[in-house]
mmCIF file of C-alpha atoms in Angstrom:
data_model
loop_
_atom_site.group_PDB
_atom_site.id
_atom_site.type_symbol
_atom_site.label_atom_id
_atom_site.label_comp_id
_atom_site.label_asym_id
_atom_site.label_seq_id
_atom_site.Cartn_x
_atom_site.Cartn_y
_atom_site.Cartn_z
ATOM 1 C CA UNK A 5 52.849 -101.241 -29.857
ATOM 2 C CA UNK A 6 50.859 -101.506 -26.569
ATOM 3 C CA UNK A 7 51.630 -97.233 -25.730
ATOM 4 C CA UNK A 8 50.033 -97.231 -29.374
ATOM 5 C CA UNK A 9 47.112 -98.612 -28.711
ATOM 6 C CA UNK A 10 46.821 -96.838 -25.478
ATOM 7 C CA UNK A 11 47.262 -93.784 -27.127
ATOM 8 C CA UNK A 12 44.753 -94.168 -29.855
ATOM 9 C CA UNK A 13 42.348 -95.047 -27.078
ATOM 10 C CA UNK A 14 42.706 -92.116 -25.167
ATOM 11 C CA UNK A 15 42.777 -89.572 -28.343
ATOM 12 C CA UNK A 16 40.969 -90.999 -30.643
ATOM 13 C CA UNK A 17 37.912 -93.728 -29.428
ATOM 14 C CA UNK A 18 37.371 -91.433 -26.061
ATOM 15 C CA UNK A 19 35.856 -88.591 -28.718
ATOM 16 C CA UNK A 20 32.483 -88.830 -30.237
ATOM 17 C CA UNK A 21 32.733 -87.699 -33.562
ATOM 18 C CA UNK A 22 29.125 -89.171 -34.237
ATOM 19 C CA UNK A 23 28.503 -86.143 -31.822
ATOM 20 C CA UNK A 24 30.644 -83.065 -33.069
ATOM 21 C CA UNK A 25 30.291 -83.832 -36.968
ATOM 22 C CA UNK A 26 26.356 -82.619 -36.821
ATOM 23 C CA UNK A 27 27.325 -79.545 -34.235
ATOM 24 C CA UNK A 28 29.921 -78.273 -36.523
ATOM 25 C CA UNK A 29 27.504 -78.676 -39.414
ATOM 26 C CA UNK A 30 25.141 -77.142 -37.643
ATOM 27 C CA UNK A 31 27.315 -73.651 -36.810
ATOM 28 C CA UNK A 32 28.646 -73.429 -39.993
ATOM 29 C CA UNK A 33 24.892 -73.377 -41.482
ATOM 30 C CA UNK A 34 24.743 -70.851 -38.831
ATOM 31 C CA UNK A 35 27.431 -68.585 -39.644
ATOM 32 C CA UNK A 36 25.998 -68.764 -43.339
ATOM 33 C CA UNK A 37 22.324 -68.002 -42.365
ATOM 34 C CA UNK A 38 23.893 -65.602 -40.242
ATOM 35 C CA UNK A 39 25.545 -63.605 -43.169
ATOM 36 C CA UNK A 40 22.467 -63.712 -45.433
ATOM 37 C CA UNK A 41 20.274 -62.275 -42.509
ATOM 38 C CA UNK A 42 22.512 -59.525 -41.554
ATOM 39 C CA UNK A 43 23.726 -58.804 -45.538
ATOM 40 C CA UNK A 44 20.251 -58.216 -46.286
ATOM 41 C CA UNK A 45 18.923 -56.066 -42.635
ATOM 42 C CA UNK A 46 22.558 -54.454 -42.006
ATOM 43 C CA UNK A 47 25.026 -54.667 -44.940
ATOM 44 C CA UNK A 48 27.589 -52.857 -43.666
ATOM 45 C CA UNK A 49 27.356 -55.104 -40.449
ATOM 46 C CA UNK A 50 27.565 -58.152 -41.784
ATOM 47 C CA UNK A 51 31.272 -59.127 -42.092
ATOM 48 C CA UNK A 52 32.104 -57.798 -38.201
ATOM 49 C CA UNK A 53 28.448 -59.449 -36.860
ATOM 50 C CA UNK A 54 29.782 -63.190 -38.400
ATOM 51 C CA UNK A 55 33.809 -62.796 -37.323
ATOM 52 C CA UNK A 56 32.270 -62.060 -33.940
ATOM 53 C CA UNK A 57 29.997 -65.065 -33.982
ATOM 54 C CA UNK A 58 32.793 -67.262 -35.791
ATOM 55 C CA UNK A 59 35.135 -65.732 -32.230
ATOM 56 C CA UNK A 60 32.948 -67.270 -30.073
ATOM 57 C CA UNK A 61 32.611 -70.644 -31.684
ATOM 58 C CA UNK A 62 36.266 -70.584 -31.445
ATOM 59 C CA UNK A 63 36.264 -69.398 -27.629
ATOM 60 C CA UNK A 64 33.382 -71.871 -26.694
ATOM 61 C CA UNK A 65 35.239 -74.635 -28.370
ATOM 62 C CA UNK A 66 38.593 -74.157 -26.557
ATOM 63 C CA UNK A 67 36.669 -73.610 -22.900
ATOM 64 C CA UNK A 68 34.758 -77.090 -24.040
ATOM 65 C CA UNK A 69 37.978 -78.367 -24.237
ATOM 66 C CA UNK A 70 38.937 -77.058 -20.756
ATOM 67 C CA UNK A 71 36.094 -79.244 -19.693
ATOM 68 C CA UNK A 72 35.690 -82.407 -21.643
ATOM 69 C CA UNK A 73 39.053 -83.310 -19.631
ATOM 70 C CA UNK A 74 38.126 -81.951 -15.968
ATOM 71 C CA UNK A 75 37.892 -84.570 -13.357
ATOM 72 C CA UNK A 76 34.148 -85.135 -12.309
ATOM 73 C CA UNK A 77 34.903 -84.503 -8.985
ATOM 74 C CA UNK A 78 36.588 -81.551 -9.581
ATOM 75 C CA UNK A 79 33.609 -80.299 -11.228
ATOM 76 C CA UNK A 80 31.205 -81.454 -8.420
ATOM 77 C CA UNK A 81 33.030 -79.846 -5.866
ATOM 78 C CA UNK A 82 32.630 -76.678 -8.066
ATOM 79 C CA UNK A 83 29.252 -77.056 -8.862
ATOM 80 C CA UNK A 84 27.591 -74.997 -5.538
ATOM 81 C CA UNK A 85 30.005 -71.899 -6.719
ATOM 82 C CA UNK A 86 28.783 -72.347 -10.040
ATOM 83 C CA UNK A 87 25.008 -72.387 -8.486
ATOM 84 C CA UNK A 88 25.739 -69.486 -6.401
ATOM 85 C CA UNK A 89 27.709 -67.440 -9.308
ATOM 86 C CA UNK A 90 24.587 -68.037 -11.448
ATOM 87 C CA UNK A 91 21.888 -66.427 -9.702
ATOM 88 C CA UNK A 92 24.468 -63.198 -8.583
ATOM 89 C CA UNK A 93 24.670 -63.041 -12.604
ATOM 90 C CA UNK A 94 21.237 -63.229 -13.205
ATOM 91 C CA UNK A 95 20.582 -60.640 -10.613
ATOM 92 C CA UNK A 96 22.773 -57.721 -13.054
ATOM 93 C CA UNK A 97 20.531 -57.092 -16.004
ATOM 94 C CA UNK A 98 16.932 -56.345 -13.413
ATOM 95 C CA UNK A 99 19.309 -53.367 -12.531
ATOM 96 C CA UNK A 100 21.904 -52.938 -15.261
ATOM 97 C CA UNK A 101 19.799 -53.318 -18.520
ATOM 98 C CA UNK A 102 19.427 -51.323 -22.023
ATOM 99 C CA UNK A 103 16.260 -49.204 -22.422
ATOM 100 C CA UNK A 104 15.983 -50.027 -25.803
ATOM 101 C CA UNK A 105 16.109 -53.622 -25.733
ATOM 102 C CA UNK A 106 14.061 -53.640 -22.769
ATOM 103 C CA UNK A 107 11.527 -51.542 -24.811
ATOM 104 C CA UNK A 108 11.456 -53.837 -27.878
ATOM 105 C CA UNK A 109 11.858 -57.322 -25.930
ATOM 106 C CA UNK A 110 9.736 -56.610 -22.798
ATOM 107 C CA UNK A 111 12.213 -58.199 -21.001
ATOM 108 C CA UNK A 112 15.438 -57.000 -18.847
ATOM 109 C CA UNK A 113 17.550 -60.077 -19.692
ATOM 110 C CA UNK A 114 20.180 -58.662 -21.395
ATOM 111 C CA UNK A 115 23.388 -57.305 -18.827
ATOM 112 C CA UNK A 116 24.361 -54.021 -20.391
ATOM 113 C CA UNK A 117 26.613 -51.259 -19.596
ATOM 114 C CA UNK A 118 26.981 -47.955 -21.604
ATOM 115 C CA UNK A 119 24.168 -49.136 -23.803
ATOM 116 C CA UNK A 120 25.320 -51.565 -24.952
ATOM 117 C CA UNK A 121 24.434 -55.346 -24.394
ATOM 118 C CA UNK A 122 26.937 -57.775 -22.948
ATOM 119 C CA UNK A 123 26.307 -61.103 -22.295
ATOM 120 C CA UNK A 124 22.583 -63.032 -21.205
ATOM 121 C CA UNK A 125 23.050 -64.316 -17.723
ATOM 122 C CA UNK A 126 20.555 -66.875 -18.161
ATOM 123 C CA UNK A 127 21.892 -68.757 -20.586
ATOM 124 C CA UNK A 128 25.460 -69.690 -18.545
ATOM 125 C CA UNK A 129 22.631 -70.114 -15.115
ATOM 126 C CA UNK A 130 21.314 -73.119 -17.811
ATOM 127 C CA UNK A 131 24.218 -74.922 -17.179
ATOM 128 C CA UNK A 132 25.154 -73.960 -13.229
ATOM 129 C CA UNK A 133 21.551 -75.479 -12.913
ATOM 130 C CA UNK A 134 21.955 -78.662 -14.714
ATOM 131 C CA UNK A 135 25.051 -79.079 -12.581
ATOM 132 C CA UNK A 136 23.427 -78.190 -9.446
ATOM 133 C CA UNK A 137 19.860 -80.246 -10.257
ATOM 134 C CA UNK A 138 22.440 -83.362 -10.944
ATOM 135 C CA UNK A 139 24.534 -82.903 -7.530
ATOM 136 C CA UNK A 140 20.787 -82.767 -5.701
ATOM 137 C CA UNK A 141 19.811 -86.196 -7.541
ATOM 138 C CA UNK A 142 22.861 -88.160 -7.050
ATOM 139 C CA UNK A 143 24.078 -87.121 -3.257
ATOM 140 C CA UNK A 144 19.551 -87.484 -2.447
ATOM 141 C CA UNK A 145 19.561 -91.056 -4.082
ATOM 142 C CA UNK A 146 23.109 -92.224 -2.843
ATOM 143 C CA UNK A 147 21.872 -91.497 0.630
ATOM 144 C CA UNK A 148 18.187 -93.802 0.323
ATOM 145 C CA UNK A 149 18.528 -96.922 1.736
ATOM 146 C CA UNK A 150 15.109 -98.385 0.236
ATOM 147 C CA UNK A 151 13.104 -95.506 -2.290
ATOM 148 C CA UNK A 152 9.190 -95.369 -1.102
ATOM 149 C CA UNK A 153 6.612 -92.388 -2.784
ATOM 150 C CA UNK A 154 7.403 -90.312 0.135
ATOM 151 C CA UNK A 155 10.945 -90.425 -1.351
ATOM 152 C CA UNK A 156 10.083 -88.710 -4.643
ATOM 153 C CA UNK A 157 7.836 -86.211 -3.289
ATOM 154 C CA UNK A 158 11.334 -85.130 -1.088
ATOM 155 C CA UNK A 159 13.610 -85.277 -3.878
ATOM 156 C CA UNK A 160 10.900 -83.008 -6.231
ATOM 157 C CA UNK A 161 10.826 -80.748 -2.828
ATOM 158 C CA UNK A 162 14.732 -80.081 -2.888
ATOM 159 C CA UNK A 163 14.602 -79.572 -6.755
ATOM 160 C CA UNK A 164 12.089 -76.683 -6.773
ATOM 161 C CA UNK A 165 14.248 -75.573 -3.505
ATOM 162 C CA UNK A 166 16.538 -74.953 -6.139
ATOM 163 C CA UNK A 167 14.540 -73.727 -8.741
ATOM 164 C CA UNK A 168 12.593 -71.196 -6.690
ATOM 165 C CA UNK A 169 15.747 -68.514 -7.024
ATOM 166 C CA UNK A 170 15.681 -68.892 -10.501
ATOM 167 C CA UNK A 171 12.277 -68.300 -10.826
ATOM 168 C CA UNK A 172 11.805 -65.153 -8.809
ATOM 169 C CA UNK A 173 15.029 -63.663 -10.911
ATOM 170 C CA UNK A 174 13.058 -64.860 -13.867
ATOM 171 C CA UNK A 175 9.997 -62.703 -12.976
ATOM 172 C CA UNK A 176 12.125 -59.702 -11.877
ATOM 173 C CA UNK A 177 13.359 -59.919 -15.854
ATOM 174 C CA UNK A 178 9.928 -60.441 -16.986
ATOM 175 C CA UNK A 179 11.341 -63.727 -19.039
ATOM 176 C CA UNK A 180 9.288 -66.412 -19.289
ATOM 177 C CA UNK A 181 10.276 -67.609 -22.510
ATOM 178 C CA UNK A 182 14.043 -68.613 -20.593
ATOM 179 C CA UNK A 183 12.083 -69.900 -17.251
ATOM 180 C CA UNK A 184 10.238 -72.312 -19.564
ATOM 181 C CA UNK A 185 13.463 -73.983 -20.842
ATOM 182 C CA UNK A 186 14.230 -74.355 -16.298
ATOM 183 C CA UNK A 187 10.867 -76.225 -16.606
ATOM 184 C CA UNK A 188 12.121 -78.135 -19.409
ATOM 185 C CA UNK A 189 15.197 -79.329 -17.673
ATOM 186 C CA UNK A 190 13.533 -79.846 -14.435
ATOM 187 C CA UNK A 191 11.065 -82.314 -16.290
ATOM 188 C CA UNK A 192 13.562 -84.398 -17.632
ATOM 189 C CA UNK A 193 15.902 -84.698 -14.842
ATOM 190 C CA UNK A 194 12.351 -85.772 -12.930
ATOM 191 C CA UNK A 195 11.698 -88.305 -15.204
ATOM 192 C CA UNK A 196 14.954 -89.694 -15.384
ATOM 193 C CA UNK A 197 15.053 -89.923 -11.708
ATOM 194 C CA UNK A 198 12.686 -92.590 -11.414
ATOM 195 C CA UNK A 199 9.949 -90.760 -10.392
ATOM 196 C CA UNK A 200 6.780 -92.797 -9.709
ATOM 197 C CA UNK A 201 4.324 -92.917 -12.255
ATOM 198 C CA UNK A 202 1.113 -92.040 -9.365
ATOM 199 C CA UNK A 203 3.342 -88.626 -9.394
ATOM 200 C CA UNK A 204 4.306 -87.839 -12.866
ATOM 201 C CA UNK A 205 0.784 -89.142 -14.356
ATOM 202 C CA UNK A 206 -1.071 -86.028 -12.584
ATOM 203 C CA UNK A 207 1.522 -83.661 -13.194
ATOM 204 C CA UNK A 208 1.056 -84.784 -16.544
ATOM 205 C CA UNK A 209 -2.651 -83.663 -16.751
ATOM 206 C CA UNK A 210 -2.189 -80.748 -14.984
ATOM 207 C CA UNK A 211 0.674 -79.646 -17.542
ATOM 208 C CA UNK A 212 -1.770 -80.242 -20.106
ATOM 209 C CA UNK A 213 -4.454 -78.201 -18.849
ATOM 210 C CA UNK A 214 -2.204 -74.889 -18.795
ATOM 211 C CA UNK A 215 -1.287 -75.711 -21.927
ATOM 212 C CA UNK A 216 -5.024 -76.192 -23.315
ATOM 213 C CA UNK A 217 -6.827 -72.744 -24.359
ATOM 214 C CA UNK A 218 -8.622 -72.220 -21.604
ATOM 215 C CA UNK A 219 -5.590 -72.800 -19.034
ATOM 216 C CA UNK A 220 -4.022 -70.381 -21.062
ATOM 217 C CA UNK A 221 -6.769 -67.704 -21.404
ATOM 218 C CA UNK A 222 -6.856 -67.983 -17.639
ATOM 219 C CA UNK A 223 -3.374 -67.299 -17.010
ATOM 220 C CA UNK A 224 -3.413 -64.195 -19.322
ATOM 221 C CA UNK A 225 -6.617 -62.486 -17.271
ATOM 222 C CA UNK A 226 -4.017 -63.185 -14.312
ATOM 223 C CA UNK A 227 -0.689 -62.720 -14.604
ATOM 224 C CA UNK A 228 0.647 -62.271 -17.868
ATOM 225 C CA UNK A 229 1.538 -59.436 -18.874
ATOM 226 C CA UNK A 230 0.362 -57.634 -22.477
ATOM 227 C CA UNK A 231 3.421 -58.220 -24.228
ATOM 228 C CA UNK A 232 3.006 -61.793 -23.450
ATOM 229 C CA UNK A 233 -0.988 -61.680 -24.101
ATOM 230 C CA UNK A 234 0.257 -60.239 -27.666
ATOM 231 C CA UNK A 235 2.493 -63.072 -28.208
ATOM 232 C CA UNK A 236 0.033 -65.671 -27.707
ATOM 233 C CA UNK A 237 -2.487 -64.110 -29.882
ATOM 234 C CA UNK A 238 -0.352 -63.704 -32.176
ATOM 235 C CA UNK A 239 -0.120 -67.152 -32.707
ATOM 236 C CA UNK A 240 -3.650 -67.847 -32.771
ATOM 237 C CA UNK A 241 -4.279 -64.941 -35.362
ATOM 238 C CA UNK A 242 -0.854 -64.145 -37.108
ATOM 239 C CA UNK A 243 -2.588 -62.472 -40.332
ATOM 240 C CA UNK A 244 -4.979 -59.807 -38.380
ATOM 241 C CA UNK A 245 -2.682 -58.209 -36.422
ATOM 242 C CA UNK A 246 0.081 -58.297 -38.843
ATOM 243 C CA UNK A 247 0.061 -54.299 -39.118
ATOM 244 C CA UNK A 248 0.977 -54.112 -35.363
ATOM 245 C CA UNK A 249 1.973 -57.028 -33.217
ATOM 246 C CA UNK A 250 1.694 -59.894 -34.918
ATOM 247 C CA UNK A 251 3.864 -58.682 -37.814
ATOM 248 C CA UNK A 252 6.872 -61.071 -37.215
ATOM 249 C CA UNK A 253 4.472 -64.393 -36.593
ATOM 250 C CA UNK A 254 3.331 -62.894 -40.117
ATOM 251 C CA UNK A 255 6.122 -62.463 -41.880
ATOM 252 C CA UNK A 256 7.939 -65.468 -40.402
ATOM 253 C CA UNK A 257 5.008 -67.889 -41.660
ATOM 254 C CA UNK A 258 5.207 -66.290 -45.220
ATOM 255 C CA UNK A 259 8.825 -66.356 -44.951
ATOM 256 C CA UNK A 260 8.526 -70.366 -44.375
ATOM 257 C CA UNK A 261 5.784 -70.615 -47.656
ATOM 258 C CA UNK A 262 7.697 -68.832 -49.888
ATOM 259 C CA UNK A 263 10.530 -71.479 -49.757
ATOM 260 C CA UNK A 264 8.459 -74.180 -51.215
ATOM 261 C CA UNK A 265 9.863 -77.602 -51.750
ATOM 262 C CA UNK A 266 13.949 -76.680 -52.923
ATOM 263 C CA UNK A 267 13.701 -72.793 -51.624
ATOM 264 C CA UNK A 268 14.546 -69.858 -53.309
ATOM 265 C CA UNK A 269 18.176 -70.130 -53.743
ATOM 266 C CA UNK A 270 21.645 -69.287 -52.189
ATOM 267 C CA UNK A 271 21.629 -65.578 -49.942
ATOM 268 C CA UNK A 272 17.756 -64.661 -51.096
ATOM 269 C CA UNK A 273 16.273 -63.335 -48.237
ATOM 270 C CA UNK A 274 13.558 -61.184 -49.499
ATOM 271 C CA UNK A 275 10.943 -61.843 -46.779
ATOM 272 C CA UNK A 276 11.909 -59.471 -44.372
ATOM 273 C CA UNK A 277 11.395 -61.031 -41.286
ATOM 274 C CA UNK A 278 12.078 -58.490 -37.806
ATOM 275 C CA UNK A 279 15.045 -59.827 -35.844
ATOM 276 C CA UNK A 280 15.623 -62.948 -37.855
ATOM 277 C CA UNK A 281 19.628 -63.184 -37.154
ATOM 278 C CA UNK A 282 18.445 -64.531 -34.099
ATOM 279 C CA UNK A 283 14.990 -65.668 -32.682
ATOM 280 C CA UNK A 284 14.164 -65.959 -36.379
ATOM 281 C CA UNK A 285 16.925 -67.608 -38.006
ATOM 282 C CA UNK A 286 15.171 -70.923 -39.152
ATOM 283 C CA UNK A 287 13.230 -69.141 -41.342
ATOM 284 C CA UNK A 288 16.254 -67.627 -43.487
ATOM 285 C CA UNK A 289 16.788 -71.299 -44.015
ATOM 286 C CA UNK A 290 13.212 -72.343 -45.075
ATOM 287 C CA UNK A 291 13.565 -69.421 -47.648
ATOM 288 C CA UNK A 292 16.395 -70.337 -49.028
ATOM 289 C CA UNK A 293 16.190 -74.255 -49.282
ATOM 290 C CA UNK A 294 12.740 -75.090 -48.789
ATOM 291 C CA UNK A 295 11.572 -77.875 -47.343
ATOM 292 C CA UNK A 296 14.527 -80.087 -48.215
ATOM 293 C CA UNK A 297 16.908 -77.719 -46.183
ATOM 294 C CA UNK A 298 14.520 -77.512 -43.213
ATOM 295 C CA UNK A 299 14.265 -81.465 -42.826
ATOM 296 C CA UNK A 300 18.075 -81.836 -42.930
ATOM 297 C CA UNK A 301 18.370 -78.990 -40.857
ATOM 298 C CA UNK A 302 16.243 -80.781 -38.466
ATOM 299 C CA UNK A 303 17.668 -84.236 -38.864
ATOM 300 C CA UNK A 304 21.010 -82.758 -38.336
ATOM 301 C CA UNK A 305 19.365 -82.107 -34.810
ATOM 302 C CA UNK A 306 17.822 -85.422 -34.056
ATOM 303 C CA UNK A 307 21.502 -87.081 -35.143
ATOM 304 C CA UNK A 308 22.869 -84.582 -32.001
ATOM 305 C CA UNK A 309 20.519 -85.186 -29.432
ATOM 306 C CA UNK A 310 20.027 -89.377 -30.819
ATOM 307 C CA UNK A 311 24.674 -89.163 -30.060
ATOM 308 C CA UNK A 312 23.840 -86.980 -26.458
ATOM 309 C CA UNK A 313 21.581 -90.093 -25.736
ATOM 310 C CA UNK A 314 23.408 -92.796 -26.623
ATOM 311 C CA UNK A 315 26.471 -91.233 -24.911
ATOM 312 C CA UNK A 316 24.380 -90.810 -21.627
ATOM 313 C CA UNK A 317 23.051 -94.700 -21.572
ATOM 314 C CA UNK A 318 26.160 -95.468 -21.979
ATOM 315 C CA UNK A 319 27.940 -93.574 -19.019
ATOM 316 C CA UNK A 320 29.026 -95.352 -15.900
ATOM 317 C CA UNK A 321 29.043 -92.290 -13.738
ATOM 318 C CA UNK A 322 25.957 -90.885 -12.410
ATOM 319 C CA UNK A 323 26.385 -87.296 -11.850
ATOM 320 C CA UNK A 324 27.395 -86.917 -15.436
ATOM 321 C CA UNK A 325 24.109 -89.108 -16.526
ATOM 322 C CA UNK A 326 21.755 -86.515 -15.228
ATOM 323 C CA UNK A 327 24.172 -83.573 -16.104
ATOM 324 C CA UNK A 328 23.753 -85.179 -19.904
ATOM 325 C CA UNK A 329 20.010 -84.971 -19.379
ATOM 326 C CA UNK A 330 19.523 -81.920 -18.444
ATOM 327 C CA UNK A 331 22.020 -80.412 -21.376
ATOM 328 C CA UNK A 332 19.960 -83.043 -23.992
ATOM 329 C CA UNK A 333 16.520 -81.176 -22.395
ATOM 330 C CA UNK A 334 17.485 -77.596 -22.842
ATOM 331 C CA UNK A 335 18.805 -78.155 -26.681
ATOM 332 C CA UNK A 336 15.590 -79.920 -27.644
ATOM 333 C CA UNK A 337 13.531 -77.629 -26.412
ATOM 334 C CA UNK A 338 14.935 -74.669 -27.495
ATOM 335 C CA UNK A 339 14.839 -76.527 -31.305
ATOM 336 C CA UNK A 340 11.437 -77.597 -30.701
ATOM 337 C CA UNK A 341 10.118 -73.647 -29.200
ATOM 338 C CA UNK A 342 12.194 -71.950 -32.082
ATOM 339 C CA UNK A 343 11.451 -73.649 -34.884
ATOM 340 C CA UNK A 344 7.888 -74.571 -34.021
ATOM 341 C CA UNK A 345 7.569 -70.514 -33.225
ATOM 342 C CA UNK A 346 8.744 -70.075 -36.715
ATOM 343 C CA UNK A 347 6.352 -72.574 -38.557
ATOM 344 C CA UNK A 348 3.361 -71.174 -36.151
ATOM 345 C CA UNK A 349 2.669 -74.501 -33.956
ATOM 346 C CA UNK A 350 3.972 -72.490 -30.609
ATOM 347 C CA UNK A 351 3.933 -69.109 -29.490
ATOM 348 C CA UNK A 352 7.282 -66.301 -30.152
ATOM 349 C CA UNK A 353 8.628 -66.711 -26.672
ATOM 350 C CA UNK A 354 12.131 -65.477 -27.978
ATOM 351 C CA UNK A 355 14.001 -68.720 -27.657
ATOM 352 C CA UNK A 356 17.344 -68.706 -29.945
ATOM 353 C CA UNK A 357 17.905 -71.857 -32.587
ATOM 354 C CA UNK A 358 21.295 -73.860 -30.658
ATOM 355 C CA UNK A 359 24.585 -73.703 -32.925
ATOM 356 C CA UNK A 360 22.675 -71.377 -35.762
ATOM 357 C CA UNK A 361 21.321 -67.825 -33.764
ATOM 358 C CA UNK A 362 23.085 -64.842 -33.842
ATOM 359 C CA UNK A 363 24.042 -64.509 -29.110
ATOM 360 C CA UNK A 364 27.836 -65.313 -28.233
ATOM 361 C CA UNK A 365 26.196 -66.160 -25.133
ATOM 362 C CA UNK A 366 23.444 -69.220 -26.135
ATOM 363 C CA UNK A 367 26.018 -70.697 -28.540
ATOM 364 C CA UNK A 368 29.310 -70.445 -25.665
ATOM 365 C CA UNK A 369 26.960 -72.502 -23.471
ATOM 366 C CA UNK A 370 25.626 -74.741 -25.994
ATOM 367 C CA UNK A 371 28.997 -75.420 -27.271
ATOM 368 C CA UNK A 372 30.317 -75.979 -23.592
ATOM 369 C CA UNK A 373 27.315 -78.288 -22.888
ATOM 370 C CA UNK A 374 28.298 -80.628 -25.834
ATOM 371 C CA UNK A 375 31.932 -80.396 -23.952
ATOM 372 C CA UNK A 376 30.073 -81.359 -20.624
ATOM 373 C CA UNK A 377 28.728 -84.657 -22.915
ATOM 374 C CA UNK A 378 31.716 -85.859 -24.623
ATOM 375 C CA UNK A 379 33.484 -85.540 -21.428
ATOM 376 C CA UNK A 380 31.189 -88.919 -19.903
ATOM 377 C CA UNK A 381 33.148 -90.868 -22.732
ATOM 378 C CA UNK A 382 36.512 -89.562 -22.572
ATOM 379 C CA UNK A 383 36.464 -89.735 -19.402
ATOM 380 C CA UNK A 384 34.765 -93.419 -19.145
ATOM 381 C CA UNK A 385 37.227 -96.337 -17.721
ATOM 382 C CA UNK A 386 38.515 -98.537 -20.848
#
C-alpha cells in the first residue's frame, strides 16, 4: 500500500495539470486557427503547414519531458554551454539568411540555407538566457554576506554583462521586436531579485519616458530604422497608410471589428489579413468568435501564467525560482505585444502568439519552457 502511495506521488501529484490543461487548449485552438488561416491564404498548403505544426508539438512535448525530470544540477552545470551555444546560433542567420524574408521582415532572424528558412535562433537563446540570468542571480546572492545598494547596482552590472552579446547580435539582425522580449525577462528577473526600490523607481521613469511620444519620436530621428519608423506610425495612423504600410495594422483592426460580440462563425476568415498564420493569428480568432472567443482565449492565458506563478512561490529551489520567472516574463509579454499589436494598443513588432502561431521554433521553446516549470514540482522534496 505504502509503494502505492509513493507511486501516485511521484506520477501523479508531482504534475500540474492546473498547468498543461490550458497549454494544450491553447495549441489545439492553435492548430485550428492555424488551418483556417492557411485554408483560406494557401489551400493547397494547409493540411502539410498543420501536420508540421502538430510534429512539433509532439517533438517539443517529448524534449519537455526530457527535462521536467533532469536533475537541477545537471542542468546548472549545463547552463554556460547552453549560454555559449546560444549566441554561436544567433550569430548564423546575420550571415546565412533568406533574401526574401529579409526583404519583407526587415530583419535577418531567420537561419536559412538553400532558401529556405530553418529554425529562429532567438527564440531557443530565450531560454539559454533565462538559464544563464538565473545561474548569475543565485551563485551573486549565495555569495553576499549582508546585501547593501552597492550590491544591486553589481548584480544589474553582471546581468547586462550578459545581455550585452545578445544585444549586439540583436542589432546585427536588425530585431528589435525579439531584443524587447530580453528586456522583458531582464525586468522581471530584476524585480524578483530584490532590487531596491531607490533603483527600480528611476528606471521606472526613465522606461516610461521612451515609451511616451516624444521618447519615441526621438529615438526614430536617431536610430531606428524606416521599417521600424513605419511600424510605429502605423500604429498611430493605421487607416491612412493602409494602401502601403500600414495595410496589415488596417486590416488586422477590421479583422478584430468584424467579429462582433459571438464572431462570424466556424473557418470564416474573410478579412484577409497579410501573414496572419503567424504574427497575426489572434485576429483569425476575433473573426471567428468575437469577443466571447477572444476573452477565453485570453483567460485561457491568465489561468497559464496564474499555474507558472503559483508553481514558482511554491518552489524550494532557487535557481529554478528565477528560471520560472524569466519563462513566466517572456510568455506574457509576447501575449501582451501580439495581441495588443492586433487590437492596435502597441506597435507590429512581429512577436508570435505562444502555443497558437504558425514557427516550430517559438512553440518548441515555449513548450520546453512549460517543461522547465513543471519540473520545480516534480522535482520538489515530498
Amino acid at each position: 500500500m505504502k509503494n502505492k502511495k509513493a507511486n501516485r506521488f511521484t506520477f501523479d501529484s508531482r504534475i500540474d495539470y492546473g498547468l498543461i490543461l490550458p497549454a494544450f487548449m491553447l495549441i489545439l485552438i492553435g492548430l485550428y486557427a492555424l488551418y483556417v488561416a492557411v485554408s483560406h491564404d494557401h489551400p493547397t498548403q494547409a493540411t502539410n503547414l498543420v501536420v508540421q505544426q502538430g510534429t512539433w508539438v509532439i517533438v517539443g512535448i517529448f524534449v519537455a519531458l526530457i527535462v521536467m525530470h533532469m536533475d537541477s544540477r545537471f542542468l546548472w552545470n549545463l547552463t554556460p554551454f547552453f549560454y555559449l551555444l546560444g549566441l554561436i546560433l544567433m550569430v548564423l542567420p546575420i550571415f546565412f539568411y533568406d533574401k526574401a524574408t529579409y526583404a519583407s521582415t526587415g530583419a535577418k532572424n531567420w537561419l536559412a540555407f538553400g532558401g529556405r528558412n530553418l529554425f529562429q535562433p532567438s527564440e531557443f537563446m530565450k531560454l539559454s538566457y533565462i538559464l544563464f540570468s538565473a545561474r548569475i542571480v543565485v551563485t551573486f546572492q549565495n555569495n553576499l554576506k549582508k546585501r547593501v545598494l552597492k550590491d544591486d547596482f553589481r548584480l544589474i552590472g553582471l546581468l547586462i554583462l550578459e545581455t550585452i552579446p545578445v544585444a549586439i547580435l540583436s542589432v546585427f539582425q536588425k530585431d528589435f521586436g525579439t531584443f524587447l522580449v530580453f528586456a522583458a525577462i531582464f525586468a522581471g528577473i530584476i524585480l524578483v531579485a530584490g532590487i531596491s526600490w531607490k533603483i527600480l523607481a528611476p528606471a521606472f521613469l526613465f522606461v516610461a519616458a521612451v515609451a511616451s511620444p516624444e521618447g519615441q519620436k526621438f529615438l526614430e530621428s536617431t536610430s531606428f530604422a524606416q521599417y521600424q519608423v513605419n511600424r510605429f506610425i502605423a500604429w498611430l495612423h493605421p487607416f491612412e497608410y493602409s494602401q502601403t504600410f500600414s495595410l496589415q495594422q488596417a486590416r488586422s483592426l477590421i479583422s478584430v471589428g468584424v467579429g462582433g460580440l459571438w464572431g462570424k462563425g466556424i473557418g470564416v476568415a474573410n478579412v484577409n489579413v497579410p501573414v496572419r498564420e503567424s504574427d497575426m493569428i489572434f485576429t483569425v480568432i476575433a473573426e471567428d468568435f468575437g469577443f466571447i472567443g477572444s476573452a477565453f482565449l485570453i483567460f485561457l492565458y491568465f489561468m497559464l501564467i496564474y499555474r507558472m506563478i503559483r508553481v514558482t512561490f511554491k518552489s524550494n529551489n532557487q535557481f529554478y525560482t528565477y528560471i520560472s520567472t524569466g519563462i513566466t516574463m517572456m510568455i506574457l509579454f509576447h501575449v501582451f505585444e501580439n495581441i495588443g499589436a492586433a487590437i492596435g494598443v502597441v506597435p507590429l513588432t512581429g512577436i508570435p502568439l505562444p502555443f497558437i502561431s504558425q514557427g516550430g521554433s517559438a512553440l518548441m521553446v515555449n513548450i520546453i519552457g512549460l517543461g522547465l516549470v513543471l519540473s520545480m514540482k516534480y522535482n520538489q522534496l515530498p
